[in-house]
Coordinates of C-alpha atoms in Angstrom, one line a residue:
Chain V
X1 CA 78.4 92.1 88.5
X2 CA 80.9 89.2 88.6
X3 CA 81.1 89.1 92.3
X4 CA 78.0 90.3 93.8
X5 CA 74.5 88.9 93.3
X6 CA 73.0 92.4 93.0
X7 CA 73.6 96.0 93.9
X8 CA 71.8 95.7 97.1
X9 CA 74.2 92.7 98.1
X10 CA 77.1 95.0 97.2
X11 CA 75.8 97.9 99.6
X12 CA 74.9 95.7 102.4
X13 CA 78.4 93.9 102.6
X14 CA 76.9 90.9 104.1
X15 CA 75.8 92.9 107.1
X16 CA 79.1 94.9 107.5
X17 CA 77.9 97.9 105.6
X18 CA 78.3 100.5 108.5
X19 CA 81.9 99.3 109.1
X20 CA 83.0 99.0 105.6
X21 CA 81.2 102.2 104.2
X22 CA 81.8 104.0 107.3
X23 CA 85.4 103.6 106.7
X24 CA 85.3 104.7 103.1
X25 CA 83.0 107.8 103.7
X26 CA 85.2 109.2 106.6
X27 CA 88.2 108.8 104.1
X28 CA 86.5 110.5 101.1
X29 CA 85.4 113.2 103.3
X30 CA 88.9 113.9 104.9
X31 CA 90.3 113.8 101.5
X32 CA 87.8 116.3 100.0
X33 CA 88.4 118.7 103.0
X34 CA 92.2 118.4 102.6
X35 CA 92.1 119.3 98.8
X36 CA 89.8 122.1 99.4
X37 CA 91.8 123.5 102.2
X38 CA 95.0 123.2 100.2
X39 CA 93.7 124.8 97.2
X40 CA 92.0 127.8 99.1
X41 CA 95.3 128.3 100.9
X42 CA 97.0 129.1 97.8
X43 CA 94.3 131.6 96.6
X44 CA 94.4 133.1 100.0
X45 CA 98.1 133.6 100.0
X46 CA 98.2 135.0 96.4
X47 CA 95.4 137.5 97.4
X48 CA 97.1 138.5 100.5
X49 CA 100.5 139.0 98.7
X50 CA 98.9 140.8 96.1
X51 CA 97.3 143.4 98.3
X52 CA 100.6 143.9 99.9
X53 CA 102.3 144.6 96.6
X54 CA 99.5 147.2 95.8
X55 CA 99.9 148.7 99.2
X56 CA 103.6 149.4 98.5
X57 CA 104.3 149.0 94.8
X58 CA 107.6 150.6 94.7
X59 CA 108.7 151.3 98.3
X60 CA 112.0 149.3 98.5
X61 CA 110.5 146.8 95.8
X62 CA 107.6 146.1 98.1
X63 CA 109.8 144.6 100.7
X64 CA 109.8 147.0 103.8
X65 CA 106.3 147.3 104.4
X66 CA 105.3 143.6 104.0
X67 CA 105.7 143.1 107.8
X68 CA 103.0 145.5 108.7
X69 CA 100.4 143.9 106.6
X70 CA 101.4 140.3 108.1
X71 CA 101.2 141.4 111.5
Chain Y
X1 CA 132.2 122.0 122.3
X2 CA 131.1 123.1 118.7
X3 CA 127.7 124.1 118.3
X4 CA 126.8 121.4 116.2
X5 CA 128.2 118.7 118.4
X6 CA 126.2 120.3 121.3
X7 CA 123.1 120.4 119.1
X8 CA 123.7 116.6 118.3
X9 CA 124.2 115.8 122.0
X10 CA 121.0 117.7 122.9
X11 CA 118.9 115.9 120.3
X12 CA 120.5 112.6 121.4
X13 CA 119.7 113.1 124.9
X14 CA 115.9 114.4 124.2
X15 CA 115.5 111.0 122.2
X16 CA 117.0 109.1 125.0
X17 CA 114.5 110.8 127.4
X18 CA 111.5 110.0 124.9
X19 CA 112.3 106.3 124.5
X20 CA 112.7 106.3 128.3
X21 CA 109.3 107.7 128.5
X22 CA 107.7 105.3 126.1
X23 CA 109.5 102.4 128.0
X24 CA 108.0 103.8 131.2
X25 CA 104.4 104.1 129.7
X26 CA 104.5 100.6 128.2
X27 CA 105.8 99.2 131.5
X28 CA 103.2 100.7 133.2
X29 CA 100.8 99.2 130.9
X30 CA 102.2 95.8 131.1
X31 CA 101.3 95.6 134.8
X32 CA 97.8 96.6 133.6
X33 CA 96.1 95.6 130.6
X34 CA 97.8 96.3 127.3
X35 CA 99.7 93.0 127.3
X36 CA 98.3 89.6 127.9
X37 CA 99.2 86.6 129.6
X38 CA 99.7 83.1 128.3
X39 CA 97.5 80.4 130.1
X40 CA 100.9 78.9 131.2
X41 CA 101.7 82.0 132.9
X42 CA 98.4 81.8 134.7
X43 CA 98.7 78.1 135.6
X44 CA 102.2 78.9 137.0
X45 CA 100.8 81.6 139.2
X46 CA 102.7 84.3 137.2
X47 CA 99.5 86.2 136.6
X48 CA 98.4 89.0 139.0
X49 CA 95.9 87.9 141.7
X50 CA 93.1 90.4 142.7
X51 CA 93.3 92.4 139.8
X52 CA 92.1 92.4 136.2
X53 CA 94.3 91.0 133.3
X54 CA 94.3 89.5 130.0
X55 CA 95.0 85.9 128.8
X56 CA 95.4 85.4 125.2
X57 CA 95.3 82.0 123.5
X58 CA 93.2 79.6 121.7
X59 CA 89.7 78.8 122.6
X60 CA 90.0 74.9 123.3
X61 CA 88.3 72.7 120.7
X62 CA 85.1 71.2 122.0
X63 CA 85.2 73.5 125.2
X64 CA 82.6 75.9 124.6
X65 CA 79.4 75.2 126.7
X66 CA 76.3 77.5 126.9
X67 CA 74.6 77.4 130.1
X68 CA 70.8 77.1 130.7
X69 CA 70.3 81.0 131.1
X70 CA 71.6 81.2 127.5
X71 CA 73.9 84.3 128.3
X72 CA 76.4 82.4 130.2
X73 CA 79.3 80.9 128.2
X74 CA 81.9 78.5 129.6
X75 CA 85.0 77.9 127.6
X76 CA 88.7 77.0 128.2
X77 CA 91.4 78.9 126.8
X78 CA 94.8 77.2 125.9
X79 CA 98.1 77.6 124.7
X80 CA 98.3 73.8 124.2
X81 CA 100.5 73.5 127.2
X82 CA 97.9 74.7 129.6
X83 CA 94.2 75.4 129.6
X84 CA 92.5 77.9 131.7
X85 CA 88.6 77.6 132.2
X86 CA 86.8 80.8 131.6
X87 CA 83.1 82.0 132.4
X88 CA 81.5 85.0 130.5
X89 CA 78.3 86.5 130.3
X90 CA 77.5 88.6 127.4
X91 CA 77.7 88.6 123.6
X92 CA 80.5 87.0 121.8
X93 CA 82.2 88.5 118.6
X94 CA 81.4 86.8 115.5
X95 CA 85.1 85.6 115.0
X96 CA 84.9 83.8 118.3
X97 CA 85.3 80.0 117.5
X98 CA 86.7 77.0 119.0
X99 CA 90.3 76.3 117.8
X100 CA 90.4 80.3 116.8
X101 CA 92.6 82.9 118.8
X102 CA 90.8 85.0 121.7
X103 CA 91.8 87.5 124.3
X104 CA 89.7 87.5 127.6
X105 CA 89.8 90.3 130.4
X106 CA 88.8 89.8 133.8
X107 CA 89.8 88.2 137.2
X108 CA 90.8 85.0 138.4
X109 CA 88.6 83.5 140.8
X110 CA 90.1 81.9 143.9
X111 CA 88.6 78.5 142.3
X112 CA 90.7 79.1 139.4
X113 CA 87.9 79.8 137.1
X114 CA 88.6 82.9 135.1
X115 CA 85.7 85.4 135.4
X116 CA 85.9 87.1 132.2
X117 CA 84.4 90.7 131.7
X118 CA 85.3 91.0 128.0
X119 CA 86.2 88.5 125.3
X120 CA 87.8 89.6 122.3
X121 CA 88.4 87.3 119.3
X122 CA 92.1 87.6 117.7
X123 CA 92.4 86.8 114.3
X124 CA 95.6 86.1 112.1
X125 CA 97.3 88.0 109.2
X126 CA 96.1 85.4 106.6
X127 CA 93.8 86.6 104.1
X128 CA 92.4 84.1 101.4
X129 CA 89.2 83.2 99.5
X130 CA 86.7 80.9 101.0
X131 CA 87.5 78.3 98.5
X132 CA 91.2 78.1 99.1
X133 CA 90.5 77.7 102.9
X134 CA 88.1 74.7 101.8
X135 CA 91.0 73.2 99.5
X136 CA 93.3 73.4 102.7
X137 CA 90.8 71.7 104.7
X138 CA 90.3 69.1 102.3
X139 CA 94.0 68.5 101.6
X140 CA 94.5 68.2 105.3
X141 CA 91.6 65.7 105.8
X142 CA 93.0 63.6 102.9
X143 CA 96.8 63.9 104.4
X144 CA 95.0 62.7 107.7
X145 CA 93.2 59.9 106.1
X146 CA 96.3 58.7 104.3
X147 CA 98.2 58.9 107.5
X148 CA 95.6 56.8 109.1
X149 CA 95.5 54.3 106.2
X150 CA 99.3 53.8 106.5
X151 CA 99.4 53.1 110.2
X152 CA 96.6 50.6 109.6
X153 CA 98.7 48.9 107.0
X154 CA 101.6 48.6 109.4
Chain X
X1 CA 119.9 130.6 67.8
X2 CA 123.2 130.0 69.2
X3 CA 122.5 132.9 71.6
X4 CA 119.2 131.5 73.1
X5 CA 120.4 128.0 73.5
X6 CA 123.7 129.2 75.3
X7 CA 121.5 131.4 77.5
X8 CA 119.2 128.6 78.6
X9 CA 122.2 126.4 79.3
X10 CA 123.5 129.0 81.6
X11 CA 120.2 129.4 83.4
X12 CA 119.6 125.6 84.2
X13 CA 122.6 124.1 86.2
X14 CA 122.7 120.5 85.6
X15 CA 122.6 119.3 89.1
X16 CA 119.4 118.1 90.5
X17 CA 120.5 120.0 93.6
X18 CA 119.3 123.3 91.9
X19 CA 115.9 122.3 93.2
X20 CA 116.9 122.7 96.7
X21 CA 116.4 126.6 95.9
X22 CA 112.7 127.6 96.6
X23 CA 112.6 129.6 93.5
X24 CA 113.4 126.5 91.4
X25 CA 111.5 124.1 93.4
X26 CA 108.3 126.1 93.2
X27 CA 107.7 125.8 89.5
X28 CA 108.7 122.0 89.5
X29 CA 106.2 121.2 92.3
X30 CA 103.5 123.1 90.3
X31 CA 104.2 121.1 87.3
X32 CA 104.3 117.7 89.2
X33 CA 101.4 118.2 91.5
X34 CA 98.5 117.8 88.9
X35 CA 100.3 114.8 87.4
X36 CA 100.5 113.0 90.9
X37 CA 97.0 113.9 91.7
X38 CA 95.9 112.5 88.2
X39 CA 97.9 109.3 88.9
X40 CA 96.3 109.0 92.3
X41 CA 92.8 109.4 91.0
X42 CA 93.3 106.8 88.3
X43 CA 95.0 104.4 90.7
X44 CA 92.3 104.7 93.2
X45 CA 89.6 103.7 90.7
X46 CA 91.7 100.6 89.9
X47 CA 92.4 99.8 93.2
X48 CA 88.7 100.1 94.5
X49 CA 87.6 98.0 91.5
X50 CA 90.2 95.2 92.4
X51 CA 89.3 95.5 95.9
X52 CA 85.3 95.5 95.6
X53 CA 84.8 93.6 92.3
X54 CA 87.8 91.1 92.0
X55 CA 89.2 90.3 95.3
X56 CA 87.1 87.4 96.8
X57 CA 85.4 87.1 100.2
X58 CA 87.9 86.3 103.0
X59 CA 87.6 82.9 104.6
X60 CA 87.7 84.1 108.1
X61 CA 86.3 87.8 108.3
X62 CA 83.9 87.7 105.3
X63 CA 83.4 91.0 103.6
X64 CA 84.2 93.3 106.6
X65 CA 87.9 92.7 105.6
X66 CA 87.5 95.3 102.7
X67 CA 88.5 98.0 105.0
X68 CA 92.0 96.9 104.6
X69 CA 92.3 98.6 101.3
X70 CA 92.4 102.0 103.1
X71 CA 93.5 100.8 106.6
X72 CA 96.8 99.4 105.6
X73 CA 97.6 102.2 103.0
X74 CA 96.7 104.7 105.6
X75 CA 98.8 103.3 108.2
X76 CA 101.9 103.0 106.2
X77 CA 101.6 106.4 105.0
X78 CA 101.2 107.8 108.5
X79 CA 104.4 106.0 109.5
X80 CA 106.4 107.0 106.2
X81 CA 105.4 110.7 106.0
X82 CA 106.6 110.9 109.7
X83 CA 109.8 109.4 108.6
X84 CA 110.2 111.7 105.8
X85 CA 109.4 114.6 108.2
X86 CA 112.3 113.4 110.3
X87 CA 114.6 113.2 107.3
X88 CA 114.0 116.7 106.4
X89 CA 114.2 117.9 109.7
X90 CA 117.7 116.4 110.1
X91 CA 118.7 117.9 106.6
X92 CA 117.3 121.3 107.8
X93 CA 119.4 121.1 111.2
X94 CA 122.4 120.1 109.9
X95 CA 122.6 122.1 106.3
X96 CA 120.3 124.8 107.1
X97 CA 118.6 124.7 103.9
X98 CA 115.5 126.6 103.4
X99 CA 113.2 124.2 101.5
X100 CA 114.1 121.5 104.1
X101 CA 112.0 122.9 107.0
X102 CA 109.2 123.9 104.3
X103 CA 109.0 120.2 103.5
X104 CA 108.5 119.2 107.1
X105 CA 105.8 121.9 107.4
X106 CA 104.1 120.8 104.0
X107 CA 104.1 116.9 105.1
X108 CA 102.5 117.1 108.7
X109 CA 98.9 117.7 108.1
X110 CA 98.6 114.9 105.5
X111 CA 100.6 112.6 107.7
X112 CA 98.1 113.5 110.6
X113 CA 95.4 113.0 108.3
X114 CA 96.4 109.3 107.3
X115 CA 97.2 108.5 111.1
X116 CA 93.6 109.6 111.9
X117 CA 92.4 107.4 109.2
X118 CA 94.3 104.3 110.4
X119 CA 92.8 104.8 113.6
X120 CA 89.3 105.3 112.3
X121 CA 89.2 102.4 110.1
X122 CA 90.9 100.3 112.6
X123 CA 88.3 100.8 115.1
X124 CA 85.4 100.3 112.8
X125 CA 87.2 97.1 111.7
X126 CA 88.0 96.1 115.3
X127 CA 84.3 96.2 116.3
X128 CA 82.9 93.3 113.9
X129 CA 86.1 91.2 114.1
X130 CA 87.6 91.5 117.6
X131 CA 84.4 92.4 119.3
X132 CA 85.7 96.1 120.4
X133 CA 86.3 99.6 118.7
X134 CA 89.3 100.2 120.7
X135 CA 91.7 98.4 123.2
X136 CA 94.7 99.5 124.7
X137 CA 97.0 97.3 122.9
X138 CA 100.7 98.1 122.1
X139 CA 100.0 98.6 118.4
X140 CA 97.1 100.7 118.8
X141 CA 98.5 102.7 121.7
X142 CA 101.7 103.6 119.8
X143 CA 99.6 104.6 116.8
X144 CA 97.6 107.0 118.9
X145 CA 101.0 108.3 120.2
X146 CA 102.0 108.9 116.5
X147 CA 98.7 111.1 116.1
X148 CA 99.7 113.3 119.1
X149 CA 103.0 113.7 117.9
X150 CA 101.6 115.0 114.3
X151 CA 99.4 117.4 116.3
X152 CA 102.0 118.4 118.5
X153 CA 104.2 119.2 115.7
X154 CA 101.5 121.3 114.1
X155 CA 100.4 123.0 117.3
X156 CA 104.1 124.0 118.3
X157 CA 105.2 125.1 115.0
X158 CA 102.3 127.3 114.8
X159 CA 102.6 128.7 118.3
X160 CA 106.1 129.9 118.0
X161 CA 106.2 133.5 116.4
X162 CA 109.5 133.3 115.2
X163 CA 110.0 131.3 112.0
X164 CA 113.5 130.0 112.5
X165 CA 112.9 129.0 116.2
X166 CA 109.4 127.1 115.1
X167 CA 111.3 125.3 112.5
X168 CA 113.8 124.2 114.8
X169 CA 111.4 123.2 117.5
X170 CA 109.3 121.3 115.2
X171 CA 112.5 119.6 113.8
X172 CA 113.3 118.3 117.4
X173 CA 109.7 116.9 117.6
X174 CA 110.0 115.3 114.3
X175 CA 113.4 113.7 114.9
X176 CA 112.7 112.6 118.3
X177 CA 109.2 111.2 117.7
X178 CA 110.6 109.2 114.8
X179 CA 111.9 106.7 117.4
X180 CA 108.0 105.9 117.7
X181 CA 107.8 104.7 114.2
X182 CA 110.0 101.4 114.5
X183 CA 107.9 100.8 117.8
X184 CA 104.5 101.0 116.0
X185 CA 105.8 98.6 113.1
X186 CA 107.5 96.1 115.4
X187 CA 105.0 96.2 118.3
X188 CA 103.3 93.2 116.8
X189 CA 106.4 91.1 117.1
X190 CA 107.9 92.5 120.2
X191 CA 104.7 92.1 122.4
X192 CA 101.7 90.0 122.5
X193 CA 99.1 92.2 121.0
X194 CA 95.4 91.7 119.7
X195 CA 96.6 93.3 116.6
X196 CA 97.5 90.6 114.3
X197 CA 101.0 90.4 112.6
X198 CA 102.2 92.2 109.5
X199 CA 100.4 90.4 106.4
X200 CA 102.9 92.0 104.0
X201 CA 106.8 91.8 105.1
X202 CA 109.8 92.2 102.8
X203 CA 110.1 88.4 102.4
X204 CA 106.4 87.8 101.4
X205 CA 102.8 88.1 102.0
X206 CA 100.0 86.0 103.6
X207 CA 97.3 87.4 101.5
X208 CA 95.5 86.0 98.3
X209 CA 97.2 87.6 95.3
X210 CA 94.0 89.8 94.2
X211 CA 93.6 91.2 97.7
X212 CA 97.2 92.0 97.7
X213 CA 97.2 93.7 94.2
X214 CA 94.1 95.9 95.5
X215 CA 95.8 96.9 98.7
X216 CA 99.1 97.7 96.9
X217 CA 97.5 99.7 94.0
X218 CA 95.8 101.7 96.8
X219 CA 99.0 102.1 98.7
X220 CA 100.7 103.6 95.4
X221 CA 97.7 105.9 95.1
X222 CA 98.3 107.2 98.5
X223 CA 101.9 107.9 97.5
X224 CA 100.7 109.8 94.5
X225 CA 98.0 111.6 96.6
X226 CA 100.6 112.6 99.2
X227 CA 102.9 113.8 96.6
X228 CA 100.2 116.1 95.0
X229 CA 99.0 117.6 98.2
X230 CA 102.4 118.2 99.6
X231 CA 103.6 119.8 96.3
X232 CA 100.6 122.2 96.4
X233 CA 101.1 123.0 100.1
X234 CA 104.8 123.5 99.5
X235 CA 104.0 126.2 96.7
X236 CA 101.9 128.3 99.3
X237 CA 104.6 127.8 101.9
X238 CA 107.3 129.0 99.5
X239 CA 105.2 132.1 98.6
X240 CA 104.6 133.1 102.2
X241 CA 108.0 132.6 103.4
X242 CA 110.0 133.9 100.1
X243 CA 107.5 137.0 99.9
X244 CA 110.4 139.7 100.2
X245 CA 112.1 138.2 97.1
X246 CA 111.6 139.8 93.8
X247 CA 110.6 136.6 92.0
X248 CA 107.9 136.0 94.5
X249 CA 106.6 139.5 93.5
X250 CA 106.7 138.6 89.8
X251 CA 105.0 135.5 90.4
X252 CA 102.1 137.4 92.4
X253 CA 101.9 140.0 89.5
X254 CA 101.4 137.2 87.0
X255 CA 99.0 135.4 89.0
X256 CA 97.0 138.7 89.4
X257 CA 97.2 139.4 85.8
X258 CA 95.8 136.0 85.3
X259 CA 92.7 136.3 87.5

């Protein structure tokens, strides 16, 4: 630790802990939430489209009935 | 008119409307609180009377006086040309210091004393280590001492 | 040998414009996204290390200035992403390419997140330095307007059923709202604001070099993060919008087989 006298000095941020760590915590939280949402959206889409193909595997290449399932 | 030109015209119109809307909002705010007046504005009577507004400037060196009750503070806010006396009851931000920027919000009393309801510290966009500021102060002090010595020699 | 090489040449046109086709962009985005995410992660670690263990205490604000390492990159990204949305909206309206509206759509949530973070970290930074969480200041007010523009864009494009109309309506918000971006950026010069001026301008900076280094590394990390998330989101959007095509069918079958 070159800059801080101790870890507790680091965490206390010279009295500004609430403001500094409050900023970083919310940033980390939002990034985590966004990543989860983005990755889950992909698996949702793949699953939904797969169900759609199974529902109409050969009817017009699976094109026509898709609208019904997406309604 | 071609569809594309029409589309462009529509977009241009919408953009103009939007700019107009922002301008209106900002002008409305200007008469209120978003912008601040300088001490010169206030001294020359260009600040609104009977209504709250903001003054921005520097806290005059040596002007901060704490009154006996312990919570009331008096100081002057200046743009170096004019200074406006201010009185305020309440806690001050850490960066509120003599010679530093501040924005005060409140009403101008008939006696010319500004009754602040809120005092905000304005800091500049410089970021540097404590040591660097120390070095700058030292260099300035040296330069001043040198200048003083020069005048004495003359 | 001869056969396969001539075949692959035929399949890959030389121009970079081939990626304007969703079918071509989809695998490219899939390849690039993990790399961007990796770069973002590594740069974030480096940036935070510089920001917390190398950069010195500020002469004026003490330790609280360390919020800058997310505040400024987030604010920059929120403005840049909006400009990128406006760019793709313009391309979409003029050239009517499918990919451009997908890009606009994919950028918005990340832009909104950075915009919110700029406001949030700004509030937490304002309290100990200025003495208030919020003030109706030209810089703060125009940044809040940007958040509303992002939210408006997302709400509107989701509210309109017809995809084409949703795209067009969204493109108009993106283009018209772009006017707000220079207003945010120059607000601190045009008006007297409580918010201080820019520390970093094209001509130089008023920050100590290690502080600046930490902030710039974090800014590049946010770029990389944005690219990663947007590429991932683009892939989902492409699958949804191109679901009637044969290649998406094949891709779905491949994904199913894998899982």
